[in-house]
Amino acid sequence: MYNYLVVGSGLYGAIFAHEAKKHGKSVLVIDKRPNIAGNVYTEKIEGINVHKYGAHIFHTNNKKVWNYITQFAEFNRFTNSPVANYKGELFSLPFNMYTFNKMWGVVTPEEALAKIEQQRKELTNEPRNLEEQAISLVGRDIYEKLIKGYTEKQWGRDCKDLPAFIIKRLPVRLTFDNNYFNALYQGIPIGGYTKMVANLLDGIEVRLNTDYLKHKDELDKLAEKVVYTGPIDAYFGYKLGALEYRSVRFENEVLDKPNFQGNAAVNYTDRETPWTRIIEHKWFEFGKDEDGNDLPKTIISREYSSEWKPGDEPYYPVNDAKNGLLFSEYKKLADAESKVIFGGRLGEYKYYDMDQVIAAVLDCAGRELD
Ligand code: FAD
Ligand code: UDP
């Protein structure tokens, strides 16, 4: 009998398992996928660490989280600076003086602010949704060219029907600074995320290709307690109805050239281009292999966003009011399961970044194991 059965080998599951082992507990980790690491999984192809379930840039202001995760990997100094491509016109992201200069020809922060303030005047109330929040932050021109199309592709919903907090993830700056994140610590684990998660799981038994929900009765018998990091609604057989998620399809291509787009991420912010963005993975590691040699080929991934349906991977919870309400009903059921801990992006139905997942699991492990 194990002390813990951990369902999911993503960051939440791997860190919980690591902490449990450190506290002398016996742990079995299972995952339905053929690989560990959940959505941060990377695979080396043509010498390039490919982010197979979407590009992941680690960033945090939480020193405790940074000190924790850097025990398991050394991080490079990658800084995310995506470029927006609107019908062939290129703009810097996040919204900063480079963006404002390209959009309006303004040169000083005062001129940029005056432009934004003038465009913001169309709003007569506090922002109630993503569209109003975006216009309030950066004005209508930027909303129309850099936000509206991208957001509607990404979420499959009108910007008026989306919560304002989603757009507040992006910084707005009156300085010349293309760093996408306001974070003290940022980077990519050298050697890939998979190696980092393998280090977390060192010495822990892992069974892959094992779906907990298909074998729940027999697996439950193996452990005193379960840590479940899959979708909370799936755990309960969707009995209150399905929560909404966005899924993503990645179309990967190996190109026989050294440089496709000159940047790790280019967002296609018009409505017509069917993909949301193209990732060129080699630039997460500056186009070099581990020995510092230039790589002759490149690998790109086009990302297509779609509404989740049974059988797809759920990637993004849709944290609007309707789903929030349904989640709170599932949460009541979850709280009544005394032997199961629900954690992570899917278990808690939260639009968590990696650092927030780490903070959450360390907090949970502290309460559970200390
Ligand atoms: P997951 O990584 O999803 O792990 C859950 C695991 O549970 C999976 O391996 C799954 O296979 C397994 N599982 C589910 N159901 C079952 C079952 N029934 N039986 C067995 N196993 C099961 N965060 C950042 O900080 N920076 C970024 O740049 C960033 N980019 C992102 C890009 C994309 C496209 C996405 C989708 C997310 C991104 N994130 C980013 C968020 C980040 O991926 C998450 O915060 C983090 O990986 C969540 O970890 P987790 O362990 O909660 O979930
Ligand atoms: N966004 C946008 N244009 C962009 C990039 C982002 O409108 O070029 C919006 C979009 O609504 C997106 C949100 O900002 O969902 C948050 O972006 P982020 O890059 O944080 O999304 P994620 O990394 O989770 O995909």
Short mmCIF file of C-alpha atoms and ligand atoms in Angstrom, two decimals:
data_model
loop_
_atom_site.label_atom_id
_atom_site.label_comp_id
_atom_site.label_asym_id
_atom_site.label_seq_id
_atom_site.Cartn_x
_atom_site.Cartn_y
_atom_site.Cartn_z
CA MET A 1 0.00 0.00 0.00
CA TYR A 2 1.43 3.37 -1.04
CA ASN A 3 0.82 6.45 1.09
CA TYR A 4 -0.02 8.45 -2.04
CA LEU A 5 -1.19 7.74 -5.55
CA VAL A 6 -0.42 10.85 -7.63
CA VAL A 7 -2.50 11.16 -10.79
CA GLY A 8 -0.60 13.26 -13.31
CA SER A 9 3.14 13.78 -13.72
CA GLY A 10 2.92 17.50 -14.59
CA LEU A 11 4.49 20.09 -12.34
CA TYR A 12 1.84 19.74 -9.64
CA GLY A 13 2.01 15.96 -9.47
CA ALA A 14 5.81 15.74 -9.79
CA ILE A 15 6.42 18.29 -7.03
CA PHE A 16 3.87 16.74 -4.70
CA ALA A 17 5.48 13.34 -5.27
CA HIS A 18 8.96 14.75 -4.66
CA GLU A 19 7.91 16.39 -1.41
CA ALA A 20 6.07 13.29 -0.22
CA LYS A 21 9.14 11.12 -0.84
CA LYS A 22 11.30 13.67 0.98
CA HIS A 23 8.96 13.28 3.96
CA GLY A 24 9.49 9.51 3.95
CA LYS A 25 6.18 8.67 2.25
CA SER A 26 5.78 6.01 -0.43
CA VAL A 27 4.41 7.31 -3.71
CA LEU A 28 3.20 5.97 -7.03
CA VAL A 29 2.81 8.45 -9.89
CA ILE A 30 0.65 7.58 -12.88
CA ASP A 31 -0.05 9.45 -16.10
CA LYS A 32 -2.29 8.60 -19.01
CA ARG A 33 0.18 10.08 -21.47
CA PRO A 34 3.19 8.16 -22.78
CA ASN A 35 5.51 10.76 -21.24
CA ILE A 36 6.10 12.53 -17.94
CA ALA A 37 5.97 16.30 -17.35
CA GLY A 38 2.41 17.13 -18.43
CA ASN A 39 2.15 20.27 -20.50
CA VAL A 40 5.73 21.37 -19.90
CA TYR A 41 7.05 18.25 -21.68
CA THR A 42 9.89 18.93 -24.12
CA GLU A 43 11.36 16.51 -26.64
CA LYS A 44 14.71 16.82 -28.37
CA ILE A 45 14.39 16.79 -32.18
CA GLU A 46 17.24 17.82 -34.52
CA GLY A 47 19.14 19.02 -31.45
CA ILE A 48 16.27 21.37 -30.49
CA ASN A 49 14.17 21.06 -27.32
CA VAL A 50 10.66 21.16 -28.76
CA HIS A 51 7.89 22.29 -26.38
CA LYS A 52 5.41 19.63 -27.46
CA TYR A 53 2.35 20.93 -25.59
CA GLY A 54 2.92 24.61 -26.17
CA ALA A 55 5.73 27.07 -25.53
CA HIS A 56 6.61 27.47 -21.87
CA ILE A 57 8.62 30.37 -20.50
CA PHE A 58 9.20 30.24 -16.80
CA HIS A 59 8.76 33.57 -15.01
CA THR A 60 8.09 34.54 -11.41
CA ASN A 61 8.42 37.21 -8.79
CA ASN A 62 8.22 34.62 -6.06
CA LYS A 63 11.69 34.05 -4.67
CA LYS A 64 10.65 30.94 -2.77
CA VAL A 65 9.35 29.37 -5.99
CA TRP A 66 12.49 30.37 -7.91
CA ASN A 67 14.80 28.97 -5.24
CA TYR A 68 12.78 25.77 -5.20
CA ILE A 69 12.64 25.06 -8.92
CA THR A 70 16.27 25.96 -9.61
CA GLN A 71 17.29 23.02 -7.44
CA PHE A 72 16.16 20.80 -10.31
CA ALA A 73 17.48 22.72 -13.33
CA GLU A 74 19.78 25.52 -14.25
CA PHE A 75 17.88 28.21 -16.18
CA ASN A 76 19.14 30.20 -19.15
CA ARG A 77 18.60 33.96 -19.51
CA PHE A 78 15.83 33.77 -22.14
CA THR A 79 13.51 36.80 -22.05
CA ASN A 80 10.22 36.48 -23.85
CA SER A 81 9.65 39.26 -26.42
CA PRO A 82 6.98 38.09 -28.84
CA VAL A 83 6.35 39.99 -32.05
CA ALA A 84 2.82 40.66 -33.32
CA ASN A 85 2.19 40.27 -37.04
CA TYR A 86 -0.96 42.11 -38.13
CA LYS A 87 -1.44 41.53 -41.87
CA GLY A 88 2.31 41.79 -42.46
CA GLU A 89 2.87 44.80 -40.18
CA LEU A 90 5.08 43.96 -37.21
CA PHE A 91 4.58 45.35 -33.70
CA SER A 92 6.49 44.83 -30.46
CA LEU A 93 4.81 43.15 -27.52
CA PRO A 94 3.84 43.63 -24.78
CA PHE A 95 2.33 47.07 -25.29
CA ASN A 96 5.17 49.53 -24.81
CA MET A 97 6.81 52.59 -26.36
CA TYR A 98 8.02 50.56 -29.39
CA THR A 99 4.41 49.47 -30.03
CA PHE A 100 3.01 52.99 -29.57
CA ASN A 101 5.66 54.49 -31.84
CA LYS A 102 4.87 51.99 -34.61
CA MET A 103 1.10 52.39 -34.20
CA TRP A 104 0.86 56.17 -33.90
CA GLY A 105 4.31 57.63 -34.66
CA VAL A 106 4.46 59.03 -31.12
CA VAL A 107 7.93 59.54 -29.71
CA THR A 108 7.56 60.51 -26.04
CA PRO A 109 5.69 58.79 -23.21
CA GLU A 110 3.53 61.93 -22.82
CA GLU A 111 2.43 61.67 -26.46
CA ALA A 112 1.66 57.97 -26.09
CA LEU A 113 -0.34 58.54 -22.91
CA ALA A 114 -2.26 61.38 -24.52
CA LYS A 115 -3.22 59.06 -27.41
CA ILE A 116 -4.38 56.33 -25.03
CA GLU A 117 -6.32 58.80 -22.89
CA GLN A 118 -8.05 60.25 -25.90
CA GLN A 119 -9.11 56.78 -27.14
CA ARG A 120 -10.13 55.67 -23.67
CA LYS A 121 -12.75 58.43 -23.56
CA GLU A 122 -15.22 56.27 -25.49
CA LEU A 123 -15.72 54.30 -22.26
CA THR A 124 -18.18 55.77 -19.83
CA ASN A 125 -18.12 53.04 -17.21
CA GLU A 126 -15.64 50.79 -15.40
CA PRO A 127 -14.48 47.96 -17.74
CA ARG A 128 -16.92 45.06 -17.51
CA ASN A 129 -15.34 42.69 -20.02
CA LEU A 130 -12.15 42.04 -21.99
CA GLU A 131 -13.00 44.48 -24.78
CA GLU A 132 -13.65 47.37 -22.41
CA GLN A 133 -10.63 46.49 -20.31
CA ALA A 134 -8.38 46.44 -23.40
CA ILE A 135 -9.66 49.81 -24.66
CA SER A 136 -9.21 51.25 -21.20
CA LEU A 137 -5.60 50.03 -21.07
CA VAL A 138 -4.34 50.82 -24.59
CA GLY A 139 -7.12 52.42 -26.65
CA ARG A 140 -9.15 51.23 -29.61
CA ASP A 141 -6.43 51.16 -32.31
CA ILE A 142 -4.32 48.64 -30.45
CA TYR A 143 -7.41 46.73 -29.42
CA GLU A 144 -8.51 46.40 -33.05
CA LYS A 145 -5.12 45.42 -34.50
CA LEU A 146 -3.37 43.50 -31.75
CA ILE A 147 -6.02 42.16 -29.37
CA LYS A 148 -9.45 41.58 -30.92
CA GLY A 149 -8.56 39.03 -33.62
CA TYR A 150 -6.02 37.13 -31.55
CA THR A 151 -8.30 36.91 -28.52
CA GLU A 152 -11.32 35.78 -30.52
CA LYS A 153 -9.21 33.04 -32.16
CA GLN A 154 -7.64 32.03 -28.87
CA TRP A 155 -10.88 31.84 -26.89
CA GLY A 156 -13.48 31.28 -29.64
CA ARG A 157 -15.61 33.93 -27.95
CA ASP A 158 -16.40 37.58 -28.51
CA CYS A 159 -14.18 39.91 -26.45
CA LYS A 160 -17.33 41.30 -24.83
CA ASP A 161 -18.07 37.83 -23.44
CA LEU A 162 -14.65 37.29 -21.87
CA PRO A 163 -13.48 38.28 -18.38
CA ALA A 164 -11.33 41.42 -18.12
CA PHE A 165 -8.59 39.71 -16.10
CA ILE A 166 -7.30 37.79 -19.14
CA ILE A 167 -5.95 40.92 -20.81
CA LYS A 168 -4.53 42.21 -17.54
CA ARG A 169 -1.97 39.40 -17.81
CA LEU A 170 -0.09 41.59 -20.30
CA PRO A 171 1.98 44.55 -19.09
CA VAL A 172 1.41 48.04 -20.54
CA ARG A 173 4.50 50.25 -20.31
CA LEU A 174 5.45 53.77 -21.21
CA THR A 175 9.07 52.65 -21.55
CA PHE A 176 11.02 51.00 -24.36
CA ASP A 177 10.90 47.50 -22.89
CA ASN A 178 9.85 44.41 -24.89
CA ASN A 179 10.04 42.01 -21.94
CA TYR A 180 6.65 40.23 -22.00
CA PHE A 181 6.68 39.59 -18.26
CA ASN A 182 7.03 41.79 -15.21
CA ALA A 183 9.06 39.17 -13.42
CA LEU A 184 12.22 39.32 -11.40
CA TYR A 185 13.19 35.80 -12.48
CA GLN A 186 12.72 34.37 -16.00
CA GLY A 187 14.26 31.70 -18.20
CA ILE A 188 14.10 28.26 -19.74
CA PRO A 189 15.60 25.20 -18.02
CA ILE A 190 18.82 24.28 -19.78
CA GLY A 191 18.43 20.78 -21.25
CA GLY A 192 14.62 21.03 -21.36
CA TYR A 193 11.68 20.86 -18.97
CA THR A 194 11.44 17.08 -19.22
CA LYS A 195 14.87 16.69 -17.63
CA MET A 196 13.80 19.05 -14.85
CA VAL A 197 10.68 16.99 -14.13
CA ALA A 198 12.71 13.75 -14.34
CA ASN A 199 14.97 15.21 -11.63
CA LEU A 200 11.91 15.91 -9.48
CA LEU A 201 10.72 12.34 -9.98
CA ASP A 202 14.13 10.76 -9.35
CA GLY A 203 13.69 7.56 -7.34
CA ILE A 204 9.89 7.61 -7.61
CA GLU A 205 7.89 4.88 -9.32
CA VAL A 206 6.05 6.17 -12.40
CA ARG A 207 3.55 4.28 -14.55
CA LEU A 208 2.80 5.89 -17.90
CA ASN A 209 -0.08 5.14 -20.30
CA THR A 210 -2.30 4.60 -17.26
CA ASP A 211 -5.64 6.35 -17.15
CA TYR A 212 -6.80 6.72 -13.56
CA LEU A 213 -10.45 7.18 -14.42
CA LYS A 214 -10.54 3.98 -16.48
CA HIS A 215 -9.04 1.91 -13.65
CA LYS A 216 -10.15 3.93 -10.64
CA ASP A 217 -11.36 1.09 -8.42
CA GLU A 218 -8.21 -1.02 -8.67
CA LEU A 219 -5.86 1.99 -8.47
CA ASP A 220 -7.64 3.43 -5.42
CA LYS A 221 -6.89 0.18 -3.59
CA LEU A 222 -3.16 0.82 -4.01
CA ALA A 223 -2.89 3.93 -1.86
CA GLU A 224 -4.20 5.60 1.29
CA LYS A 225 -4.70 8.93 -0.44
CA VAL A 226 -4.95 10.24 -4.00
CA VAL A 227 -3.59 13.50 -5.43
CA TYR A 228 -5.59 14.13 -8.59
CA THR A 229 -4.37 16.69 -11.15
CA GLY A 230 -6.71 15.84 -14.04
CA PRO A 231 -9.89 17.77 -14.90
CA ILE A 232 -12.19 18.05 -11.89
CA ASP A 233 -15.37 17.54 -13.96
CA ALA A 234 -13.97 14.35 -15.52
CA TYR A 235 -13.31 12.95 -12.02
CA PHE A 236 -17.01 13.24 -11.25
CA GLY A 237 -18.05 11.77 -14.61
CA TYR A 238 -19.30 15.22 -15.74
CA LYS A 239 -22.37 14.59 -13.60
CA LEU A 240 -23.12 18.30 -13.13
CA GLY A 241 -22.29 19.05 -16.77
CA ALA A 242 -18.97 19.66 -18.53
CA LEU A 243 -16.79 22.66 -17.71
CA GLU A 244 -15.56 24.51 -20.79
CA TYR A 245 -11.91 24.37 -21.85
CA ARG A 246 -9.95 25.52 -24.85
CA SER A 247 -7.84 22.98 -26.64
CA VAL A 248 -4.88 23.61 -28.93
CA ARG A 249 -3.65 21.71 -31.97
CA PHE A 250 0.04 22.00 -32.76
CA GLU A 251 1.21 21.60 -36.34
CA ASN A 252 4.96 20.96 -36.18
CA GLU A 253 7.36 21.30 -39.11
CA VAL A 254 11.09 20.67 -39.42
CA LEU A 255 12.56 23.16 -41.89
CA ASP A 256 15.84 22.73 -43.67
CA LYS A 257 16.96 26.28 -42.97
CA PRO A 258 18.56 27.89 -39.94
CA ASN A 259 16.11 30.73 -39.33
CA PHE A 260 12.40 30.96 -40.13
CA GLN A 261 11.13 34.01 -38.24
CA GLY A 262 14.05 35.32 -36.16
CA ASN A 263 12.16 35.05 -32.88
CA ALA A 264 10.74 32.38 -30.58
CA ALA A 265 7.15 33.63 -30.85
CA VAL A 266 5.27 35.54 -33.53
CA ASN A 267 1.57 36.19 -32.81
CA TYR A 268 -0.78 36.52 -35.78
CA THR A 269 -3.23 39.06 -34.45
CA ASP A 270 -5.59 39.35 -37.43
CA ARG A 271 -8.82 37.33 -37.43
CA GLU A 272 -8.26 35.68 -40.83
CA THR A 273 -4.97 33.78 -40.31
CA PRO A 274 -6.20 30.50 -38.84
CA TRP A 275 -3.37 29.98 -36.35
CA THR A 276 -2.84 32.19 -33.30
CA ARG A 277 0.94 32.07 -33.25
CA ILE A 278 4.04 30.38 -34.62
CA ILE A 279 6.72 29.19 -32.21
CA GLU A 280 10.28 28.66 -33.45
CA HIS A 281 11.69 26.52 -30.68
CA LYS A 282 15.42 26.94 -31.24
CA TRP A 283 15.30 30.60 -30.12
CA PHE A 284 14.39 29.56 -26.58
CA GLU A 285 18.01 28.41 -26.43
CA PHE A 286 19.49 31.09 -28.69
CA GLY A 287 19.70 28.82 -31.74
CA LYS A 288 22.55 26.76 -30.27
CA ASP A 289 22.97 23.15 -29.24
CA GLU A 290 24.32 22.16 -25.82
CA ASP A 291 27.92 22.66 -26.98
CA GLY A 292 27.22 26.16 -28.27
CA ASN A 293 27.16 25.20 -31.97
CA ASP A 294 24.68 26.82 -34.37
CA LEU A 295 21.90 24.45 -35.41
CA PRO A 296 21.46 24.03 -39.18
CA LYS A 297 17.72 23.26 -39.11
CA THR A 298 14.77 24.77 -37.36
CA ILE A 299 11.44 23.52 -35.98
CA ILE A 300 8.27 25.58 -35.97
CA SER A 301 4.84 24.95 -34.47
CA ARG A 302 1.68 26.63 -35.63
CA GLU A 303 -0.94 26.78 -32.87
CA TYR A 304 -4.63 26.39 -33.68
CA SER A 305 -7.06 26.99 -30.88
CA SER A 306 -10.37 25.13 -30.64
CA GLU A 307 -13.23 24.46 -28.24
CA TRP A 308 -12.52 21.37 -26.15
CA LYS A 309 -14.65 18.32 -26.83
CA PRO A 310 -14.42 14.85 -25.28
CA GLY A 311 -11.23 13.13 -26.43
CA ASP A 312 -9.23 16.37 -26.81
CA GLU A 313 -6.59 17.59 -24.37
CA PRO A 314 -8.04 20.35 -22.18
CA TYR A 315 -5.47 23.17 -22.08
CA TYR A 316 -7.08 26.38 -20.91
CA PRO A 317 -9.93 26.64 -18.41
CA VAL A 318 -12.48 29.23 -19.54
CA ASN A 319 -12.71 31.22 -16.33
CA ASP A 320 -15.89 33.17 -17.03
CA ALA A 321 -18.85 33.60 -14.67
CA LYS A 322 -20.85 30.63 -16.00
CA ASN A 323 -17.97 28.19 -15.61
CA GLY A 324 -17.00 29.72 -12.28
CA LEU A 325 -20.42 28.86 -10.95
CA LEU A 326 -20.31 25.28 -12.22
CA PHE A 327 -16.79 24.87 -10.86
CA SER A 328 -17.94 25.99 -7.41
CA GLU A 329 -20.51 23.15 -7.46
CA TYR A 330 -17.81 20.64 -8.40
CA LYS A 331 -15.58 22.11 -5.68
CA LYS A 332 -18.22 21.23 -3.09
CA LEU A 333 -18.16 17.62 -4.28
CA ALA A 334 -14.34 17.67 -4.26
CA ASP A 335 -14.22 18.99 -0.69
CA ALA A 336 -16.39 16.07 0.40
CA GLU A 337 -13.86 13.52 -0.95
CA SER A 338 -11.73 13.25 2.17
CA LYS A 339 -9.14 10.93 0.61
CA VAL A 340 -8.55 12.94 -2.55
CA ILE A 341 -6.60 16.18 -3.03
CA PHE A 342 -7.52 18.07 -6.21
CA GLY A 343 -4.64 20.19 -7.53
CA GLY A 344 -3.17 21.96 -10.51
CA ARG A 345 -4.54 23.80 -13.52
CA LEU A 346 -7.20 21.19 -14.29
CA GLY A 347 -7.90 19.94 -10.76
CA GLU A 348 -8.52 23.51 -9.55
CA TYR A 349 -9.82 24.83 -12.90
CA LYS A 350 -7.56 27.89 -12.70
CA TYR A 351 -5.60 29.72 -15.41
CA TYR A 352 -2.40 29.05 -13.44
CA ASP A 353 1.08 29.84 -14.74
CA MET A 354 3.84 27.43 -13.81
CA ASP A 355 5.05 29.49 -10.86
CA GLN A 356 1.52 29.65 -9.44
CA VAL A 357 1.22 25.88 -9.73
CA ILE A 358 4.50 25.50 -7.87
CA ALA A 359 3.40 27.91 -5.13
CA ALA A 360 0.07 26.08 -4.83
CA VAL A 361 1.57 22.59 -4.57
CA LEU A 362 4.23 23.66 -2.08
CA ASP A 363 1.50 25.17 0.02
CA CYS A 364 -0.61 22.03 -0.21
CA ALA A 365 2.37 19.74 0.48
CA GLY A 366 3.27 21.87 3.50
CA ARG A 367 -0.23 21.45 4.96
CA GLU A 368 -0.48 17.79 4.08
CA LEU A 369 2.99 16.51 4.94
CA ASP A 370 4.51 18.71 7.69
P1 FAD B 1 -0.58 19.47 -16.41
O1 FAD B 1 0.78 19.82 -16.87
O2 FAD B 1 -1.70 19.57 -17.35
O3 FAD B 1 -0.50 17.97 -15.84
C1 FAD B 1 -1.64 17.19 -15.62
C2 FAD B 1 -1.25 15.74 -15.95
O4 FAD B 1 -2.31 14.90 -15.53
C3 FAD B 1 -1.06 15.52 -17.45
O5 FAD B 1 0.20 14.94 -17.69
C4 FAD B 1 -2.20 14.58 -17.82
O6 FAD B 1 -1.84 13.65 -18.83
C5 FAD B 1 -2.44 13.87 -16.48
N1 FAD B 1 -3.80 13.34 -16.38
C6 FAD B 1 -4.97 13.99 -16.58
N2 FAD B 1 -6.01 13.15 -16.41
C7 FAD B 1 -5.47 11.95 -16.09
C8 FAD B 1 -6.04 10.66 -15.82
N3 FAD B 1 -7.38 10.45 -15.83
N4 FAD B 1 -5.20 9.64 -15.57
C9 FAD B 1 -3.86 9.82 -15.56
N5 FAD B 1 -3.27 11.01 -15.81
C10 FAD B 1 -4.08 12.05 -16.07
N6 FAD B 1 2.85 28.73 -17.81
C11 FAD B 1 3.91 29.58 -17.64
O7 FAD B 1 4.30 29.85 -16.51
N7 FAD B 1 4.58 30.10 -18.74
C12 FAD B 1 4.21 29.82 -20.01
O8 FAD B 1 4.83 30.30 -20.97
C13 FAD B 1 3.09 28.94 -20.22
N8 FAD B 1 2.69 28.63 -21.46
C14 FAD B 1 1.64 27.78 -21.64
C15 FAD B 1 1.24 27.44 -22.93
C16 FAD B 1 0.18 26.57 -23.15
C17 FAD B 1 -0.24 26.21 -24.55
C18 FAD B 1 -0.51 26.03 -22.03
C19 FAD B 1 -1.66 25.10 -22.22
C20 FAD B 1 -0.13 26.35 -20.74
C21 FAD B 1 0.94 27.23 -20.52
N9 FAD B 1 1.37 27.55 -19.24
C22 FAD B 1 2.43 28.41 -19.06
C23 FAD B 1 0.71 26.97 -18.03
C24 FAD B 1 1.41 25.68 -17.55
O9 FAD B 1 1.34 24.71 -18.57
C25 FAD B 1 0.70 25.15 -16.31
O10 FAD B 1 0.66 26.14 -15.29
C26 FAD B 1 1.34 23.90 -15.70
O11 FAD B 1 1.98 23.10 -16.63
C27 FAD B 1 0.25 23.11 -15.03
O12 FAD B 1 0.76 21.96 -14.39
P2 FAD B 1 -0.23 20.87 -13.84
O13 FAD B 1 0.60 19.82 -13.19
O14 FAD B 1 -1.30 21.51 -13.04
O15 FAD B 1 -1.00 20.31 -15.13
N1 UDP B 2 -3.38 38.69 -26.25
C1 UDP B 2 -3.71 39.45 -27.35
N2 UDP B 2 -2.78 39.63 -28.34
C2 UDP B 2 -1.54 39.08 -28.26
C3 UDP B 2 -1.20 38.31 -27.13
C4 UDP B 2 -2.16 38.12 -26.14
O1 UDP B 2 -4.81 39.94 -27.46
O2 UDP B 2 -0.74 39.28 -29.19
C5 UDP B 2 -4.43 38.49 -25.21
C6 UDP B 2 -5.24 37.22 -25.45
O3 UDP B 2 -6.56 37.47 -25.04
C7 UDP B 2 -4.60 36.24 -24.53
C8 UDP B 2 -4.26 37.14 -23.34
O4 UDP B 2 -3.85 38.38 -23.94
O5 UDP B 2 -5.45 35.20 -24.17
C9 UDP B 2 -3.19 36.63 -22.44
O6 UDP B 2 -2.02 36.39 -23.21
P1 UDP B 2 -0.91 35.37 -22.75
O7 UDP B 2 0.24 35.49 -23.68
O8 UDP B 2 -0.66 35.57 -21.30
O9 UDP B 2 -1.64 33.97 -22.98
P2 UDP B 2 -1.10 32.48 -22.80
O10 UDP B 2 0.38 32.56 -22.53
O11 UDP B 2 -1.83 31.94 -21.63
O12 UDP B 2 -1.44 31.81 -24.06
#
